[in-house]
CSV table of C-alpha atoms in Angstrom, one decimal:
chain,number,residue,atom,x,y,z
A,1342,LEU,CA,0.0,0.0,0.0
A,1343,GLY,CA,2.8,2.3,0.8
A,1344,GLU,CA,4.5,1.7,-2.5
A,1345,GLN,CA,1.2,2.4,-4.3
A,1346,VAL,CA,1.0,5.8,-2.5
A,1347,GLU,CA,4.5,6.5,-3.9
A,1348,ALA,CA,3.3,5.3,-7.3
A,1349,ASN,CA,0.4,7.9,-7.4
A,1350,LEU,CA,2.4,10.9,-6.3
A,1351,GLU,CA,2.4,12.4,-9.8
A,1352,TRP,CA,-1.4,12.0,-10.2
A,1353,MET,CA,-1.8,13.6,-6.7
A,1354,ARG,CA,0.3,16.5,-7.8
A,1355,ASP,CA,-1.9,16.9,-10.8
A,1356,GLN,CA,-4.9,17.0,-8.4
A,1357,ARG,CA,-3.1,19.6,-6.2
A,1358,VAL,CA,-3.0,16.9,-3.3
A,1359,GLY,CA,-0.2,16.5,-0.8
A,1360,SER,CA,0.1,13.3,1.2
A,1361,THR,CA,1.8,12.1,4.4
A,1362,VAL,CA,2.0,8.5,5.3
A,1363,LEU,CA,2.1,7.7,9.0
A,1364,ALA,CA,3.0,4.2,10.4
A,1365,VAL,CA,0.9,3.4,13.5
A,1366,ASN,CA,0.5,0.2,15.5
A,1367,VAL,CA,-2.9,-0.8,14.3
A,1368,PHE,CA,-3.2,-3.4,17.0
A,1369,ASN,CA,-3.0,-0.7,19.7
A,1370,PRO,CA,-6.4,1.2,19.7
A,1371,ALA,CA,-5.3,4.0,22.1
A,1372,GLU,CA,-2.1,4.7,19.9
A,1373,LEU,CA,-4.2,4.7,16.7
A,1374,ALA,CA,-6.9,6.9,18.2
A,1375,LYS,CA,-4.2,9.4,19.4
A,1376,ALA,CA,-2.7,9.5,15.9
A,1377,LEU,CA,-6.1,10.0,14.3
A,1378,LEU,CA,-7.0,12.9,16.7
A,1379,ALA,CA,-3.6,14.6,16.0
A,1380,GLN,CA,-4.7,15.0,12.4
A,1381,ALA,CA,-7.6,17.4,13.3
A,1382,GLY,CA,-6.9,20.7,11.6
A,1383,GLN,CA,-3.7,19.3,10.0
A,1384,CYS,CA,-5.2,17.8,6.9
A,1385,ASP,CA,-8.4,17.7,4.8
A,1386,ALA,CA,-8.8,14.0,4.6
A,1387,VAL,CA,-7.5,10.8,6.4
A,1388,VAL,CA,-7.3,7.4,4.9
A,1389,VAL,CA,-7.0,4.9,7.7
A,1390,MET,CA,-6.6,1.1,8.0
A,1391,GLY,CA,-7.8,0.8,11.7
A,1392,MET,CA,-9.2,-1.5,14.4
A,1393,ASP,CA,-12.9,-1.5,14.9
A,1394,HIS,CA,-12.6,-0.4,18.5
A,1395,PRO,CA,-14.6,2.2,20.6
A,1396,LEU,CA,-11.6,4.5,20.8
A,1397,VAL,CA,-10.9,4.4,17.2
A,1398,ARG,CA,-14.6,4.9,16.3
A,1399,SER,CA,-14.7,7.9,18.7
A,1400,ALA,CA,-11.6,9.4,17.1
A,1401,ILE,CA,-13.1,9.0,13.5
A,1402,ASP,CA,-16.4,10.5,14.7
A,1403,GLN,CA,-14.5,13.5,16.2
A,1404,LEU,CA,-12.4,14.0,13.0
A,1405,THR,CA,-15.5,14.0,10.8
A,1406,GLN,CA,-17.4,16.3,13.1
A,1407,ALA,CA,-14.4,18.8,12.8
A,1408,GLY,CA,-14.8,18.6,9.0
A,1409,THR,CA,-12.1,16.1,8.1
A,1410,VAL,CA,-13.1,13.5,5.5
A,1411,VAL,CA,-12.3,10.0,6.8
A,1412,ILE,CA,-12.0,7.0,4.4
A,1413,THR,CA,-11.4,3.4,5.9
A,1414,LEU,CA,-9.0,1.2,3.9
A,1415,VAL,CA,-8.9,-2.6,3.7
A,1416,SER,CA,-10.5,-3.0,7.3
A,1417,ASP,CA,-13.7,-1.0,7.9
A,1418,VAL,CA,-15.1,0.7,11.0
A,1419,PRO,CA,-18.7,0.7,9.8
A,1420,SER,CA,-20.3,2.0,12.9
A,1421,SER,CA,-18.3,5.2,12.7
A,1422,THR,CA,-19.2,8.3,10.7
A,1423,ARG,CA,-16.5,7.5,8.1
A,1424,GLN,CA,-17.7,8.6,4.7
A,1425,HIS,CA,-16.5,5.7,2.6
A,1426,TYR,CA,-14.9,2.2,3.0
A,1427,VAL,CA,-12.5,0.8,0.3
A,1428,GLY,CA,-11.6,-2.8,0.3
A,1429,ILE,CA,-12.7,-6.3,-0.6
A,1430,ASP,CA,-15.6,-8.4,0.8
A,1431,ASN,CA,-13.6,-10.0,3.4
A,1432,THR,CA,-16.4,-12.5,4.4
A,1433,ALA,CA,-16.4,-13.8,0.8
A,1434,ALA,CA,-12.5,-14.0,0.9
A,1435,GLY,CA,-12.8,-16.2,4.0
A,1436,ARG,CA,-15.4,-18.4,2.3
A,1437,THR,CA,-13.0,-18.8,-0.7
A,1438,ALA,CA,-10.1,-19.7,1.5
A,1439,ALA,CA,-12.3,-22.5,3.2
A,1440,THR,CA,-13.4,-23.7,-0.2
A,1441,LEU,CA,-9.7,-24.0,-1.3
A,1442,VAL,CA,-8.5,-25.7,2.0
A,1443,GLY,CA,-11.4,-28.2,1.8
A,1444,ARG,CA,-10.6,-29.2,-1.8
A,1445,PHE,CA,-6.9,-29.4,-1.2
A,1446,VAL,CA,-7.2,-31.5,2.0
A,1447,GLY,CA,-9.8,-33.9,0.6
A,1448,ARG,CA,-12.4,-36.1,2.2
A,1449,HIS,CA,-10.4,-37.6,5.1
A,1450,SER,CA,-10.8,-36.3,8.6
A,1451,ALA,CA,-8.1,-33.8,9.5
A,1452,LYS,CA,-7.3,-30.8,11.7
A,1453,VAL,CA,-7.1,-27.2,10.2
A,1454,ALA,CA,-5.3,-24.3,12.0
A,1455,VAL,CA,-6.1,-20.6,11.7
A,1456,ILE,CA,-3.6,-17.8,12.4
A,1457,VAL,CA,-4.9,-14.4,12.5
A,1458,GLY,CA,-3.3,-11.0,13.1
A,1459,SER,CA,-6.1,-10.0,15.6
A,1460,LEU,CA,-9.8,-10.7,15.6
A,1461,ALA,CA,-10.2,-7.2,16.8
A,1462,LEU,CA,-9.5,-6.1,13.2
A,1463,ARG,CA,-12.8,-6.4,11.3
A,1464,ASP,CA,-11.2,-7.6,8.1
A,1465,HIS,CA,-9.6,-10.5,10.0
A,1466,ALA,CA,-12.8,-11.2,12.0
A,1467,GLU,CA,-14.9,-11.2,8.8
A,1468,ARG,CA,-12.5,-13.5,6.9
A,1469,TYR,CA,-12.5,-16.0,10.0
A,1470,PHE,CA,-16.4,-15.7,10.0
A,1471,GLY,CA,-16.6,-16.6,6.3
A,1472,PHE,CA,-14.0,-19.4,6.7
A,1473,ASN,CA,-15.9,-21.1,9.5
A,1474,GLN,CA,-19.2,-20.8,7.6
A,1475,VAL,CA,-18.1,-22.9,4.6
A,1476,MET,CA,-16.0,-25.2,6.8
A,1477,ALA,CA,-19.0,-26.0,8.9
A,1478,GLN,CA,-21.4,-26.3,6.0
A,1479,GLU,CA,-19.3,-28.0,3.3
A,1480,HIS,CA,-16.4,-29.7,5.2
A,1481,PRO,CA,-17.7,-30.9,8.5
A,1482,HIS,CA,-15.1,-33.7,8.5
A,1483,LEU,CA,-12.4,-31.1,9.0
A,1484,SER,CA,-11.9,-29.9,12.6
A,1485,VAL,CA,-11.0,-26.2,12.7
A,1486,LEU,CA,-8.7,-25.4,15.7
A,1487,ALA,CA,-9.2,-22.3,17.8
A,1488,PRO,CA,-7.6,-19.3,16.1
A,1489,LEU,CA,-4.2,-18.1,17.2
A,1490,GLU,CA,-3.2,-14.3,17.0
A,1491,GLY,CA,0.2,-13.5,15.7
A,1492,GLN,CA,-0.3,-9.6,15.3
A,1493,ASP,CA,0.7,-9.9,11.7
A,1494,ASP,CA,4.2,-10.4,12.8
A,1495,ALA,CA,6.4,-13.2,11.0
A,1496,VAL,CA,8.5,-13.9,14.1
A,1497,GLN,CA,5.3,-14.5,16.2
A,1498,ASN,CA,3.7,-16.5,13.4
A,1499,GLU,CA,6.8,-18.7,13.2
A,1500,ALA,CA,6.6,-19.5,16.9
A,1501,LEU,CA,2.9,-20.2,16.7
A,1502,THR,CA,3.3,-22.5,13.8
A,1503,ARG,CA,6.1,-24.5,15.5
A,1504,GLN,CA,3.7,-24.9,18.5
A,1505,LEU,CA,1.0,-26.1,16.2
A,1506,LEU,CA,3.0,-28.7,14.5
A,1507,ALA,CA,4.4,-29.9,17.8
A,1508,ALA,CA,0.9,-30.1,19.4
A,1509,HIS,CA,-0.8,-31.5,16.3
A,1510,PRO,CA,1.5,-33.8,14.3
A,1511,ASP,CA,-1.4,-34.7,12.1
A,1512,LEU,CA,-2.1,-31.1,11.2
A,1513,ALA,CA,-3.4,-31.0,7.5
A,1514,ALA,CA,-3.7,-27.3,6.8
A,1515,ILE,CA,-3.0,-23.7,7.9
A,1516,TYR,CA,-5.2,-20.7,6.9
A,1517,SER,CA,-3.3,-17.4,7.5
A,1518,VAL,CA,-5.8,-14.7,7.7
A,1519,GLY,CA,-3.4,-11.8,7.8
A,1520,ALA,CA,0.2,-11.0,7.2
A,1521,GLY,CA,3.4,-12.5,8.5
A,1522,ASN,CA,3.3,-15.4,6.2
A,1523,PRO,CA,7.1,-15.8,5.9
A,1524,GLY,CA,7.2,-16.9,9.4
A,1525,ILE,CA,4.7,-19.7,8.8
A,1526,SER,CA,6.7,-20.8,5.7
A,1527,SER,CA,10.0,-20.9,7.7
A,1528,ALA,CA,8.3,-23.0,10.4
A,1529,LEU,CA,6.8,-25.4,7.8
A,1530,CYS,CA,10.2,-25.8,6.0
A,1531,ALA,CA,12.2,-26.3,9.2
A,1532,ALA,CA,9.8,-29.1,10.3
A,1533,GLY,CA,10.0,-30.7,6.9
A,1534,ARG,CA,6.2,-30.2,6.5
A,1535,ALA,CA,6.3,-27.6,3.6
A,1536,HIS,CA,4.8,-29.9,1.0
A,1537,ASP,CA,2.4,-32.1,3.1
A,1538,THR,CA,0.6,-29.3,4.9
A,1539,VAL,CA,-1.9,-27.2,2.9
A,1540,PHE,CA,-1.1,-23.5,3.4
A,1541,VAL,CA,-3.6,-20.8,2.2
A,1542,GLY,CA,-3.0,-17.1,2.7
A,1543,HIS,CA,-3.6,-13.6,1.6
A,1544,GLU,CA,-1.7,-11.0,-0.4
A,1545,LEU,CA,0.6,-11.7,-3.4
A,1546,THR,CA,3.9,-10.2,-2.1
A,1547,PRO,CA,7.4,-11.2,-3.4
A,1548,ALA,CA,7.7,-13.6,-0.4
A,1549,SER,CA,4.3,-15.3,-1.1
A,1550,ARG,CA,4.9,-15.5,-4.8
A,1551,ALA,CA,8.1,-17.3,-4.0
A,1552,ASP,CA,6.3,-19.7,-1.7
A,1553,LEU,CA,3.7,-20.5,-4.3
A,1554,LEU,CA,6.4,-21.2,-6.9
A,1555,ASN,CA,8.3,-23.5,-4.6
A,1556,GLY,CA,5.1,-25.3,-3.3
A,1557,THR,CA,5.1,-24.0,0.3
A,1558,MET,CA,2.0,-22.1,-0.2
A,1559,ASP,CA,-0.9,-23.7,-2.1
A,1560,ALA,CA,-2.9,-20.6,-2.9
A,1561,VAL,CA,-3.0,-16.9,-2.2
A,1562,ILE,CA,-6.1,-14.7,-2.2
A,1563,ASN,CA,-5.0,-11.3,-3.5
A,1564,GLN,CA,-6.4,-7.8,-3.4
A,1565,ASP,CA,-5.3,-5.0,-5.8
A,1566,ALA,CA,-3.4,-2.6,-3.6
A,1567,GLY,CA,-3.0,-0.1,-6.5
A,1568,HIS,CA,-6.7,0.1,-7.1
A,1569,GLU,CA,-7.5,0.4,-3.5
A,1570,ILE,CA,-5.1,3.3,-3.0
A,1571,ARG,CA,-6.4,5.1,-6.2
A,1572,SER,CA,-10.0,4.4,-5.1
A,1573,ALA,CA,-9.3,5.8,-1.6
A,1574,LEU,CA,-7.8,9.0,-3.1
A,1575,ARG,CA,-10.7,9.4,-5.5
A,1576,ALA,CA,-13.2,8.8,-2.7
A,1577,ALA,CA,-11.5,11.3,-0.4
A,1578,LEU,CA,-11.4,14.0,-3.2
A,1579,ALA,CA,-15.0,13.4,-4.1
A,1580,GLN,CA,-16.2,13.8,-0.5
A,1581,TRP,CA,-14.1,17.0,0.0
A,1582,SER,CA,-15.3,18.6,-3.3
A,1583,GLN,CA,-19.0,17.4,-2.6
A,1584,GLU,CA,-19.0,15.5,-5.8
A,1585,PRO,CA,-20.7,12.0,-6.1
A,1586,VAL,CA,-18.6,8.9,-5.8
A,1587,ASN,CA,-18.8,6.6,-8.9
A,1588,ALA,CA,-19.8,3.4,-7.3
A,1589,ASP,CA,-19.2,1.3,-10.3
A,1590,GLN,CA,-15.7,2.6,-10.5
A,1591,GLU,CA,-14.9,2.1,-6.9
């Protein structure tokens, strides 16, 4: 996403838009809310990937009341007064992941692990919900273990995967809901399980592309980061200029 902001700088200059990218710990609602509130009076629009938490909702509401346009990106905060959400249907993405896992594992009874960044992130919660829907309805022979939270961190995800493989030698599949996939790959490779454990995740990064090519990952569900950034910028400009958003385009 950061790279796509850089890629759109020329377009933004043509629109007379300046941008600043702030990196904030999305898993800390107090820190994120503080960063959001600090933008009041400093900018005309805020595009935020945030946690659906009361502190974050309150910060968004205060920003919009102060006249700042707020667009949520990738993960929504729907009960806030944000003007627009840009992102995929995450429940559908979770259903897709479950369909893939079910087909790859087959008809024998087996255990499936789920590693999330945090269920407090709405996109992760929605993916997990969609995944469980399809697993329960279409693959009841597969037992889904309780989700583990790795904070989208590769080091934490590697440790969690090592624990899973030690506790469940018969583990058939891992669904990675968020980021930090290189850690899962490393643990699978170290245990010699890279090619007999189904591994489905999200986002086609250079690392996940390499894992697909060498067979460590079986499938990656991708979203178009370039389109999302362009859509968020267009939506912010449309709100600021009081022009209608072209729903078909966005």
